[in-house]
Coordinates of C-alpha atoms (C1' of nucleotides) in Angstrom, one line a residue:
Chain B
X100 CA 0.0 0.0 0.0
X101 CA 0.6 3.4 -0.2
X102 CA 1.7 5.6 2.6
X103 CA 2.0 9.3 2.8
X104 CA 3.4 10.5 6.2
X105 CA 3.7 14.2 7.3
X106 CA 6.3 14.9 9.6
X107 CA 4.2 17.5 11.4
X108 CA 2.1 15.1 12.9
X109 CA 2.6 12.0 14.8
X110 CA 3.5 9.3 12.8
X111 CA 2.1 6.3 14.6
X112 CA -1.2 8.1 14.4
X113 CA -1.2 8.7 11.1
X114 CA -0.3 5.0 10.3
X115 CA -3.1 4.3 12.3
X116 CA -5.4 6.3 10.2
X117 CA -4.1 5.3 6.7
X118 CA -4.5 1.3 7.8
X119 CA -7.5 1.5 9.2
X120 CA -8.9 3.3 5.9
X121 CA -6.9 0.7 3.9
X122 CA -8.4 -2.6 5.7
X123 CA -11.6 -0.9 5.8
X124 CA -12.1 -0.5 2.4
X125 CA -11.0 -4.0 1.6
X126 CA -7.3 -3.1 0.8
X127 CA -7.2 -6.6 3.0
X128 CA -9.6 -9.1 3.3
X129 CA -11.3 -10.5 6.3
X130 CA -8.5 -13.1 7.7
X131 CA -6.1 -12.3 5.6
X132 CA -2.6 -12.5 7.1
X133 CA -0.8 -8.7 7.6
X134 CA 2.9 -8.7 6.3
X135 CA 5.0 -8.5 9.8
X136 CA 6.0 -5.8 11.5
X137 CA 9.6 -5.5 10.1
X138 CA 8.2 -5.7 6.9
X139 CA 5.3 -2.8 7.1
X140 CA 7.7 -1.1 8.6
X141 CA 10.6 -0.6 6.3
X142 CA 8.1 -0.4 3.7
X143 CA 6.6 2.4 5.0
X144 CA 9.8 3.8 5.9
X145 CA 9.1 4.1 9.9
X146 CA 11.0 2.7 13.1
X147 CA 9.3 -1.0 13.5
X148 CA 8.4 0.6 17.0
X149 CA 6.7 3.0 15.6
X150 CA 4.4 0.9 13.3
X151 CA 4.3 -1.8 16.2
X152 CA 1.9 1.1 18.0
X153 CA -0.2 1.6 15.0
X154 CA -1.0 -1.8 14.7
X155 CA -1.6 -2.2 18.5
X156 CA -4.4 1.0 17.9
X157 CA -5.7 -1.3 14.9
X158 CA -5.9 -4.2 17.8
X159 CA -7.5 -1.8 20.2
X160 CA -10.4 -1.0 17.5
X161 CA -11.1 -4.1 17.3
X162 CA -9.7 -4.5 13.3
X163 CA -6.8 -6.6 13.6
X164 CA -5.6 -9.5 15.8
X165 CA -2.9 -10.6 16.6
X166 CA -1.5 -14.3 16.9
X167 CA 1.4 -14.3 19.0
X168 CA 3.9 -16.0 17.4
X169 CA 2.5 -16.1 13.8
X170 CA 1.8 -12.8 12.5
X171 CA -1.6 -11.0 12.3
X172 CA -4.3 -11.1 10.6
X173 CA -7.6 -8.7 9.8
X174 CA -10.2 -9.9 11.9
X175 CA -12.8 -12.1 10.6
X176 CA -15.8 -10.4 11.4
X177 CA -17.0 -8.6 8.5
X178 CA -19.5 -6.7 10.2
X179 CA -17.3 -5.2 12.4
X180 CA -14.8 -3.9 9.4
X181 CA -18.2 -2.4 7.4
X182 CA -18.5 -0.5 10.7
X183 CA -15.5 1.0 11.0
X184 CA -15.7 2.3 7.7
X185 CA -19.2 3.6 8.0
X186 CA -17.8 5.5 11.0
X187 CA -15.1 6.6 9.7
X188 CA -17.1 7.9 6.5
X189 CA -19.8 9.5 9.4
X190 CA -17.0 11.3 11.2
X191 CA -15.0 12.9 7.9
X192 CA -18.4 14.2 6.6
X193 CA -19.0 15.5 9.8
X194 CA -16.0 17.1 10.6
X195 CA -15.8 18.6 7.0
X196 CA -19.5 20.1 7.5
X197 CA -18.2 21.5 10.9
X198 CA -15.3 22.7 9.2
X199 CA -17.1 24.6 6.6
X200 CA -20.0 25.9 8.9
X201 CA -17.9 28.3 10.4
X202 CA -17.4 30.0 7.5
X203 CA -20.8 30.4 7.4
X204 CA -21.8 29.6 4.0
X205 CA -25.2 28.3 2.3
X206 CA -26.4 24.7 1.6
X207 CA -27.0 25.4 -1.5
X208 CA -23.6 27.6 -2.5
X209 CA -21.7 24.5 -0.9
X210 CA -23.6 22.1 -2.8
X211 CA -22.4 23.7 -6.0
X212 CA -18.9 24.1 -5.1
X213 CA -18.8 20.2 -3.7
X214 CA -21.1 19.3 -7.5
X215 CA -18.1 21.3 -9.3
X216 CA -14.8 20.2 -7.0
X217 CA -16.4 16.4 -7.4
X218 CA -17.0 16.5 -11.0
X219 CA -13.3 17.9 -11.9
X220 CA -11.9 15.4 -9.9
X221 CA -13.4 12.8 -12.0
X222 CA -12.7 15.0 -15.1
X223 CA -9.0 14.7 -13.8
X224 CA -8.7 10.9 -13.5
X225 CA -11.1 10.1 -16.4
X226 CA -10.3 11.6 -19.4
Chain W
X154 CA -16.7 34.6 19.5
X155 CA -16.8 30.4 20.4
X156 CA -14.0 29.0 21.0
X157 CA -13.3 25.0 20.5
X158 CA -10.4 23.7 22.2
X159 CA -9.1 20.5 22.3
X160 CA -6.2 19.9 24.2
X161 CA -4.5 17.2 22.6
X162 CA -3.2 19.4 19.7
X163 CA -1.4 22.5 19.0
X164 CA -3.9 25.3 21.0
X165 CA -2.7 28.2 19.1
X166 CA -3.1 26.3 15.7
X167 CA -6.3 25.8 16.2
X168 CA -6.6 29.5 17.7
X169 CA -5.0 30.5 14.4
X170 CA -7.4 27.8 12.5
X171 CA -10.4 29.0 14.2
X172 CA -10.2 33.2 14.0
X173 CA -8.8 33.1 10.5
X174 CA -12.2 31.5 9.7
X175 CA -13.9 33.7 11.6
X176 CA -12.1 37.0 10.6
X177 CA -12.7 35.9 6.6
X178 CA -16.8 35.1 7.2
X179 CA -17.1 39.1 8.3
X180 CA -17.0 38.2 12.2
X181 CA -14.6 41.4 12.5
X182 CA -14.9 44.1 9.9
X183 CA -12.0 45.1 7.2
X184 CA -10.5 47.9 9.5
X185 CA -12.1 47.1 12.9
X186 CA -10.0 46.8 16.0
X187 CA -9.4 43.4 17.6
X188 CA -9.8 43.2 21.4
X189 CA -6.4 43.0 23.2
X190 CA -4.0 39.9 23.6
X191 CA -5.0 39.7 26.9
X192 CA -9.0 40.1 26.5
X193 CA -9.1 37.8 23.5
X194 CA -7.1 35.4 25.6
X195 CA -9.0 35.1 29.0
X196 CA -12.1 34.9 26.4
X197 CA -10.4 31.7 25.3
X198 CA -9.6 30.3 28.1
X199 CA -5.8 30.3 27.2
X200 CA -2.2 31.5 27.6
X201 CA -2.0 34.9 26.4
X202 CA 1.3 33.5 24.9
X203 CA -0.3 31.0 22.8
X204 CA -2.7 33.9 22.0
X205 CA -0.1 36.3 20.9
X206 CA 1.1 33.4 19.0
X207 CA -1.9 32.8 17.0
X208 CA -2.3 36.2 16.6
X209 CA 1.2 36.9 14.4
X210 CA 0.3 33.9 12.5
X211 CA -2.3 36.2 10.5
X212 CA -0.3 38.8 10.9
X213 CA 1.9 36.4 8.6
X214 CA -1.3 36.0 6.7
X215 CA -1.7 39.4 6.0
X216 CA -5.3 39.1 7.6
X217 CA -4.4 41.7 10.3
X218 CA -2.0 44.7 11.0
X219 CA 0.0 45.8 14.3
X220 CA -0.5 49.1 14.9
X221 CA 2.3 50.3 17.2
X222 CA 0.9 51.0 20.2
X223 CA -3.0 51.4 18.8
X224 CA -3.5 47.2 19.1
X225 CA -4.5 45.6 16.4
X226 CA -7.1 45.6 13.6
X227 CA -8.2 43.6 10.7
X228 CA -6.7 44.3 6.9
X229 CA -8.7 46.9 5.5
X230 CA -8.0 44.7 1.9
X231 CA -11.7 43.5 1.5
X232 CA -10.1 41.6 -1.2
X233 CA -7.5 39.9 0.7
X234 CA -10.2 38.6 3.4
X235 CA -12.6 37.2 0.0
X236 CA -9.5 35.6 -1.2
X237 CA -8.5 33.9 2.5
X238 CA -11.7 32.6 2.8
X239 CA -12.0 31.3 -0.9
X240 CA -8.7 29.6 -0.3
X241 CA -9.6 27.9 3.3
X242 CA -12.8 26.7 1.3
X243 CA -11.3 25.5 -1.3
X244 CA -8.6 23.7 0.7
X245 CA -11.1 22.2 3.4
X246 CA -12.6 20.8 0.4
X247 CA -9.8 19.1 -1.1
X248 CA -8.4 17.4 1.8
X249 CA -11.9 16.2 2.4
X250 CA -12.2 14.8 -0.8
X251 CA -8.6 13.4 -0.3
X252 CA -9.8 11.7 2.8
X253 CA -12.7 10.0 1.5
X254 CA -10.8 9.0 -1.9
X255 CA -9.0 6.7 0.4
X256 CA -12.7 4.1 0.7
X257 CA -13.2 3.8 -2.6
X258 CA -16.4 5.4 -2.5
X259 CA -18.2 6.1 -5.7
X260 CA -19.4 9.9 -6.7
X261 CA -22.8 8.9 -6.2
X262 CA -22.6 7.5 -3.3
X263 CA -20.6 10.2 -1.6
X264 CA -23.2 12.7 -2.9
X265 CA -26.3 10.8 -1.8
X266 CA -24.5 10.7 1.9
X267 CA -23.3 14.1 1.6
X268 CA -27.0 15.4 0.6
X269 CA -28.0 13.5 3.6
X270 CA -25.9 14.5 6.3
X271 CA -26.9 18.3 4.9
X272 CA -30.6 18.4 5.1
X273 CA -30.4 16.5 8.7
X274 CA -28.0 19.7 10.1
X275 CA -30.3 21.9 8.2
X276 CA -33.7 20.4 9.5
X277 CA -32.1 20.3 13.1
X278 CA -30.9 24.1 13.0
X279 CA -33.6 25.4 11.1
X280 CA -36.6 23.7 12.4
Chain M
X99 CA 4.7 4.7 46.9
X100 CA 6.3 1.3 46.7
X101 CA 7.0 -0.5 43.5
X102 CA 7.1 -4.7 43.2
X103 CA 8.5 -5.3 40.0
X104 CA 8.8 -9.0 38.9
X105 CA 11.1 -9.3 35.5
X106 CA 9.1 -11.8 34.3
X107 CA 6.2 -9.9 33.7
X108 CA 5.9 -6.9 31.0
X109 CA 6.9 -4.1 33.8
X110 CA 4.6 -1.7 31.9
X111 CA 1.3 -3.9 33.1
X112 CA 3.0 -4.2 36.6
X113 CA 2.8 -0.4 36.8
X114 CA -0.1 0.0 35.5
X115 CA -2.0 -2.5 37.9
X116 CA -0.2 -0.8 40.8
X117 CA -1.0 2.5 40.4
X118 CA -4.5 1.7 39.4
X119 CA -4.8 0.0 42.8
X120 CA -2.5 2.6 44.6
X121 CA -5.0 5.5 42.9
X122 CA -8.3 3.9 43.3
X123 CA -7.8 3.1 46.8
X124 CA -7.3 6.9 47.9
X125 CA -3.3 7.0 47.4
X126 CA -3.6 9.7 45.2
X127 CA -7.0 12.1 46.0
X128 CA -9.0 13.0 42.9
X129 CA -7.8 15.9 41.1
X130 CA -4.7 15.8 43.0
X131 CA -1.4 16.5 40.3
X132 CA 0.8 13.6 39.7
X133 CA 4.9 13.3 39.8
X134 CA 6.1 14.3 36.4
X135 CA 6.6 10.8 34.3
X136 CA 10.5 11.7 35.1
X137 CA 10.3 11.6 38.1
X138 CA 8.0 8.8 38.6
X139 CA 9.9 6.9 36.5
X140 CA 13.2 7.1 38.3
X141 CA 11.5 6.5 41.6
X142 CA 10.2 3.3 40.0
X143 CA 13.8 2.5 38.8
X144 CA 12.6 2.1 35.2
X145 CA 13.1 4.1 31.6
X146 CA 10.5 6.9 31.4
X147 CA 9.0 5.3 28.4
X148 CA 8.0 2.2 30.1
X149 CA 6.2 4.5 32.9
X150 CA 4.4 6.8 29.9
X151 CA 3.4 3.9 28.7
X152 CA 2.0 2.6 32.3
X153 CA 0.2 6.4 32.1
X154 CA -1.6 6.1 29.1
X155 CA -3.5 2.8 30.0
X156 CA -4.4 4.6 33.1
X157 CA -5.7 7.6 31.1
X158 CA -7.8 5.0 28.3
X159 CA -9.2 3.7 31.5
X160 CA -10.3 7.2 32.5
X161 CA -8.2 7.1 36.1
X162 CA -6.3 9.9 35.4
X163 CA -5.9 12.4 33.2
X164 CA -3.0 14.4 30.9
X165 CA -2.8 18.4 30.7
X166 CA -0.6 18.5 27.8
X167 CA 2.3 20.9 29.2
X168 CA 1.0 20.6 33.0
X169 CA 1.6 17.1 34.0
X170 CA -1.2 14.5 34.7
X171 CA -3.4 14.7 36.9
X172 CA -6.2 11.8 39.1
X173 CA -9.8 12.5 37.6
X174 CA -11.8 14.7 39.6
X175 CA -14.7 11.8 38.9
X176 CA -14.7 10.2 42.1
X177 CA -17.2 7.9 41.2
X178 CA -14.9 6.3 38.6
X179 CA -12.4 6.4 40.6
X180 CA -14.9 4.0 43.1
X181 CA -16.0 2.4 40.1
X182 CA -12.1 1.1 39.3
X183 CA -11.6 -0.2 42.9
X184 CA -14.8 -1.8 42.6
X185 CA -13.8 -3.8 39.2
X186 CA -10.5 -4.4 40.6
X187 CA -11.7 -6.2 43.9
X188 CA -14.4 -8.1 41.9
X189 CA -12.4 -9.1 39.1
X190 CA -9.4 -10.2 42.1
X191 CA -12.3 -12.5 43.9
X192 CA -13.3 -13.9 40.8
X193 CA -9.8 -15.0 39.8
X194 CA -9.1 -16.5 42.7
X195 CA -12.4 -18.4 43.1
X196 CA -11.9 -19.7 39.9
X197 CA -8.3 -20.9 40.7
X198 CA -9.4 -22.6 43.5
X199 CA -12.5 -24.2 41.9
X200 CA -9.7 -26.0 39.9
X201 CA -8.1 -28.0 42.8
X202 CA -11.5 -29.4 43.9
X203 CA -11.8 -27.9 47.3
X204 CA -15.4 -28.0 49.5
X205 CA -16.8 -24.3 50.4
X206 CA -16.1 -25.1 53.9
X207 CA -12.6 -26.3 53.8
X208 CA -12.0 -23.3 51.7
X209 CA -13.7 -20.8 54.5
X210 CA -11.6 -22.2 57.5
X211 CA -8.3 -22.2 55.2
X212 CA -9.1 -18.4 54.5
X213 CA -10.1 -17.2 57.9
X214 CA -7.0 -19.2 59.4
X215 CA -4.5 -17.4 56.9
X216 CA -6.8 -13.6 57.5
X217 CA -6.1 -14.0 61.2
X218 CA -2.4 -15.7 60.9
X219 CA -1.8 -11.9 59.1
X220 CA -3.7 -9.5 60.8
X221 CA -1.9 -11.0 64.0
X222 CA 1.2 -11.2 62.1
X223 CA 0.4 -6.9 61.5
X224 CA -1.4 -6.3 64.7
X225 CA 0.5 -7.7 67.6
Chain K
X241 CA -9.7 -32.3 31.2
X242 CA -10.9 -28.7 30.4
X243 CA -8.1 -26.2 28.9
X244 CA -8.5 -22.5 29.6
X245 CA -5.9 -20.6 27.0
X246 CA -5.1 -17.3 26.8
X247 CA -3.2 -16.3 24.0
X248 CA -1.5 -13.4 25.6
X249 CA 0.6 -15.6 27.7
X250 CA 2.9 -18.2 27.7
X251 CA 1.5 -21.1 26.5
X252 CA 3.3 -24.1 28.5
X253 CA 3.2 -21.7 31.5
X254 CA -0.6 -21.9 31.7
X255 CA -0.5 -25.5 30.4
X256 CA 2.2 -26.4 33.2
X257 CA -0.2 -24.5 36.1
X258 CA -3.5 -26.2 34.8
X259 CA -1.7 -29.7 34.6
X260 CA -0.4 -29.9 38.1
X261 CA -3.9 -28.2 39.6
X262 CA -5.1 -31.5 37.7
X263 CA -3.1 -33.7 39.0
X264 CA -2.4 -32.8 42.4
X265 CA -6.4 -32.6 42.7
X266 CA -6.6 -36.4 41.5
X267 CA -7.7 -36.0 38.2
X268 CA -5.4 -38.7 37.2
X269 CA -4.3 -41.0 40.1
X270 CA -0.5 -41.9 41.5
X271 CA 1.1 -44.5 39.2
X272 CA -1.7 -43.7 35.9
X273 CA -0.2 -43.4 32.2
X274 CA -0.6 -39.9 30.6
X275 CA -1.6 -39.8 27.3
X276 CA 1.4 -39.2 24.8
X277 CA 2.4 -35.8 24.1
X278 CA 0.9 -35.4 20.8
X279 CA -2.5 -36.9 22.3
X280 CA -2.1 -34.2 25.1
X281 CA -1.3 -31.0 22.1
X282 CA -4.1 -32.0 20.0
X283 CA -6.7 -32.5 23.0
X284 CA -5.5 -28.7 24.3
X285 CA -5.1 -27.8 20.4
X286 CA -1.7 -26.2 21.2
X287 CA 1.8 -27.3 20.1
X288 CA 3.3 -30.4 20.8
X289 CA 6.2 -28.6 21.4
X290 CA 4.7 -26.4 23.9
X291 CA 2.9 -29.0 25.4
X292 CA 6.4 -31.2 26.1
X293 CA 7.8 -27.9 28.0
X294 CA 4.8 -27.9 29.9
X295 CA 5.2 -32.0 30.9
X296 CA 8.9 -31.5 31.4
X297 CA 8.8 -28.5 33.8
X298 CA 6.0 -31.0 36.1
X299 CA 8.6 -34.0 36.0
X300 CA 11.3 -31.1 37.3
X301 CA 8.9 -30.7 39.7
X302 CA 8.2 -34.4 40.6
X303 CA 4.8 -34.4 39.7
X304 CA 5.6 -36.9 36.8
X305 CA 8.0 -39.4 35.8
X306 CA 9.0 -39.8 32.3
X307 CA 10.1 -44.2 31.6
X308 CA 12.2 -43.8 28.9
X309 CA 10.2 -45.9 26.4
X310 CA 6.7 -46.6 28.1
X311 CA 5.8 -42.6 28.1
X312 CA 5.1 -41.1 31.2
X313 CA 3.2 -41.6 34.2
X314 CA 2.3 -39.8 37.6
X315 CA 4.3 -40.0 40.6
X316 CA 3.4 -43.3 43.4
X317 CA 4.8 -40.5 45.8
X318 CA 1.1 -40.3 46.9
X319 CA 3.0 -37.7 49.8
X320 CA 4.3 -35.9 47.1
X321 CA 1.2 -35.2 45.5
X322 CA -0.5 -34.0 48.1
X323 CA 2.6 -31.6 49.6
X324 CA 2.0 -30.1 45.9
X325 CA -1.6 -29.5 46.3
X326 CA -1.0 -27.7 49.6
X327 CA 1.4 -25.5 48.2
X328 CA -0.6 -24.5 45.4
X329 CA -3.1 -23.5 48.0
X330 CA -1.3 -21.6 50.3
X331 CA 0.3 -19.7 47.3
X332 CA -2.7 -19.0 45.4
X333 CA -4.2 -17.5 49.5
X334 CA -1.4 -16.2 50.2
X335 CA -1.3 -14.3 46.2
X336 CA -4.8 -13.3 46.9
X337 CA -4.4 -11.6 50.2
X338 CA -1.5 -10.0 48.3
X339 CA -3.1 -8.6 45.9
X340 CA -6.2 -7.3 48.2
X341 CA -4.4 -5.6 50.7
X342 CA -3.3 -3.1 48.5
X343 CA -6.5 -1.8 47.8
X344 CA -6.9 -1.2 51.7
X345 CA -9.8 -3.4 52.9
X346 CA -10.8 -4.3 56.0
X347 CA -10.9 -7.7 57.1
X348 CA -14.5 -7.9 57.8
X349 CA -15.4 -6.3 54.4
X350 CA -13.5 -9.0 52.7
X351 CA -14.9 -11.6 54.8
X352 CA -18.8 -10.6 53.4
X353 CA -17.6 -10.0 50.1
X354 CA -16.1 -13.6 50.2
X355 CA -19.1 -15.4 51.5
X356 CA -20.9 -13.5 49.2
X357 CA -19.3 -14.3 45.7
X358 CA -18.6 -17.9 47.0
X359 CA -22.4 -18.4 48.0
X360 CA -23.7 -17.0 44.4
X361 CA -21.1 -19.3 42.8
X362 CA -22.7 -22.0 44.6
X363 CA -26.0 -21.1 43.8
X364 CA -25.0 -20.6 40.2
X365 CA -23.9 -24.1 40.3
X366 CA -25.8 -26.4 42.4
X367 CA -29.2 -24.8 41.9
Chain Z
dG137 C1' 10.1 21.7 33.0
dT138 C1' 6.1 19.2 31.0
dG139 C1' 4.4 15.4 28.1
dG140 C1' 5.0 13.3 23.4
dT141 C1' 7.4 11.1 19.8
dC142 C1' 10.8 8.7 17.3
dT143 C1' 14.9 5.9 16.5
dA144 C1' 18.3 2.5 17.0
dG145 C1' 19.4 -1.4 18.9
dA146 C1' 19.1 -5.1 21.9
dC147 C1' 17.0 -9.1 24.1
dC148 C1' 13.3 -12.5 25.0
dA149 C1' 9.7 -16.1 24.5
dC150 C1' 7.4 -18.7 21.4
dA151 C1' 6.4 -22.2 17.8
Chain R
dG73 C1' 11.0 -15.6 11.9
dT74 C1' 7.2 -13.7 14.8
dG75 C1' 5.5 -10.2 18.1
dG76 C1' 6.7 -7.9 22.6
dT77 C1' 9.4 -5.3 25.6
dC78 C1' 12.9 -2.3 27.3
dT79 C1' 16.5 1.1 27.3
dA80 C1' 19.1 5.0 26.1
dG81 C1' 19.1 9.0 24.1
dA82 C1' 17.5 12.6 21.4
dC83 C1' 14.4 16.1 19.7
dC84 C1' 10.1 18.8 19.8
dA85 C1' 6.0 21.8 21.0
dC86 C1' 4.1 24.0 24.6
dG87 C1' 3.4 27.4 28.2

DNA sequence: GTGGTCTAGACCACA
DNA sequence: GTGGTCTAGACCACG
């Protein structure tokens, strides 16, 4: 996978974020074993330490587990990955309405900027 | 002004985040005069340090002047201010786009949710 | 306070399960500030990293709580705090019930065995 | 027999603790053949290698006797068996008191909480 | 001075 | 080879 890391915030966090979008959109699938922790490390180009914690936050959520002498693996229950990403998807759009309702503009202005932002986006990748 | 703190990150970022947003919606006029470090900051609930901070952040900007020993007022460049808050829009659009690129979520979908999560804010502030 | 650290053990949990007890039973009052995690840490004879990391499972289990540039703190909730030394004392019973269930011993034998080795101590403390 | 694993630790330790509760409790008499190793892993559906540690450290502690080619059997040391049991129990008390005391309870308040879990898990179970 | 983060490097138990 | 832990030491943002 892809990672994209900005050094102005924590790293492990960010990990955190980026697998949990990853695994949550089926990047892995339900059981599947995770590469190991020296691996997903160096590939993302962090101290294994450092990805160790991101993974443990996966564990905490409830997303991964961990098998202690043979790797992990994404969990198995596919309910509980569809809602993680449903929350995840609840809390951007709601942090991106709060975001923008400070600057105090209408529904329907932001419904034409989001139509026209959306629409070049696909412009962008489609043609 | 309402001020949302959260103390796990960087208070005078989201000092800075929160008045520059403010400032460019017309909460202060072009030209009007900002209370003082110490008022804004016992209004916050904050350092007057991390105030002051914030506070030469849009001087940085170019959202608001020093005036020697007269305090400090907002830019009287009306155009500056539209272009600020075009720019935050426009920004806190992208990354939100960005972040929900990440599930694989198709355009329709996004705007059905999106039209969603809109009317339900609307109905429960307008109603 | 007094530190028990067993090497066999992760001495990260061995913290943590101290001062949850040491807290919850009154050795810290609620709201009352805590030694910096220096400090703390060399009193516990350990690397500061292995006492943050005590800290934070005490703050995910709501006992106490971090002021980002003003040390930690016990939550002012005293009912959590009960709540903790409730769990604690219940979960404690529990284990040890169930580890004696395994060796097959009659309620009444058990009863005399612990009110022999109650009093053995308390005279052991009291005389 | 029953096998209560928990992955988060050491396998043969909890495999070693269980077995001699077993034993020294009579769930297989003085002088009676185990079953072989591998019948013992596949039954607890852990590793044979695991389970051999957990066999070997019991014979280091006399519980068991390995005859080189006719497997292994429990100690005749009927004296033995029962010194074991007794020392299980007065650890696992004496642990518990341990582990009470430093939540500061008074004798008589551990005394009705005692009768009281150990008369619902009675109930639970005979009713 | 406070907590937070990160790295490098080492060691361990387990299977 | 796997995950887990620990240490030492450094750096940072904050107030």
């Amino acid at each position: 996978m892809e990672w994209k890391i900005d050094d102005r915030f924590p790293i492990w966090s960010q990990l955190t974020e980026q697998l949990e979008a990853y695994i949550s959109s089926g990047g892995f699938k339900p059981g599947e074993k995770l590469p190991s922790v020296r691996d997903f490390a160096s590939e993302a180009g962090v101290n294994p330490n450092t990805m160790q914690r991101a993974l443990s936050e996966l564990e905490g959520r409830g997303l991964i587990v961990t098998n202690r002498t043979a790797g992990r693996t994404v969990t198995e229950d596919a309910e509980r990955i569809k809602s993680v990403r449903q929350g995840i998807l609840r809390r951007r759009i709601e942090d991106f309405l709060d975001s923008i309702e400070e600057l105090g503009i209408k529904d329907n202005e932001l419904e034409s900027l989001l139509r026209k932002a959306i629409s070049e986006r696909s412009g962008g990748t489609v043609v």
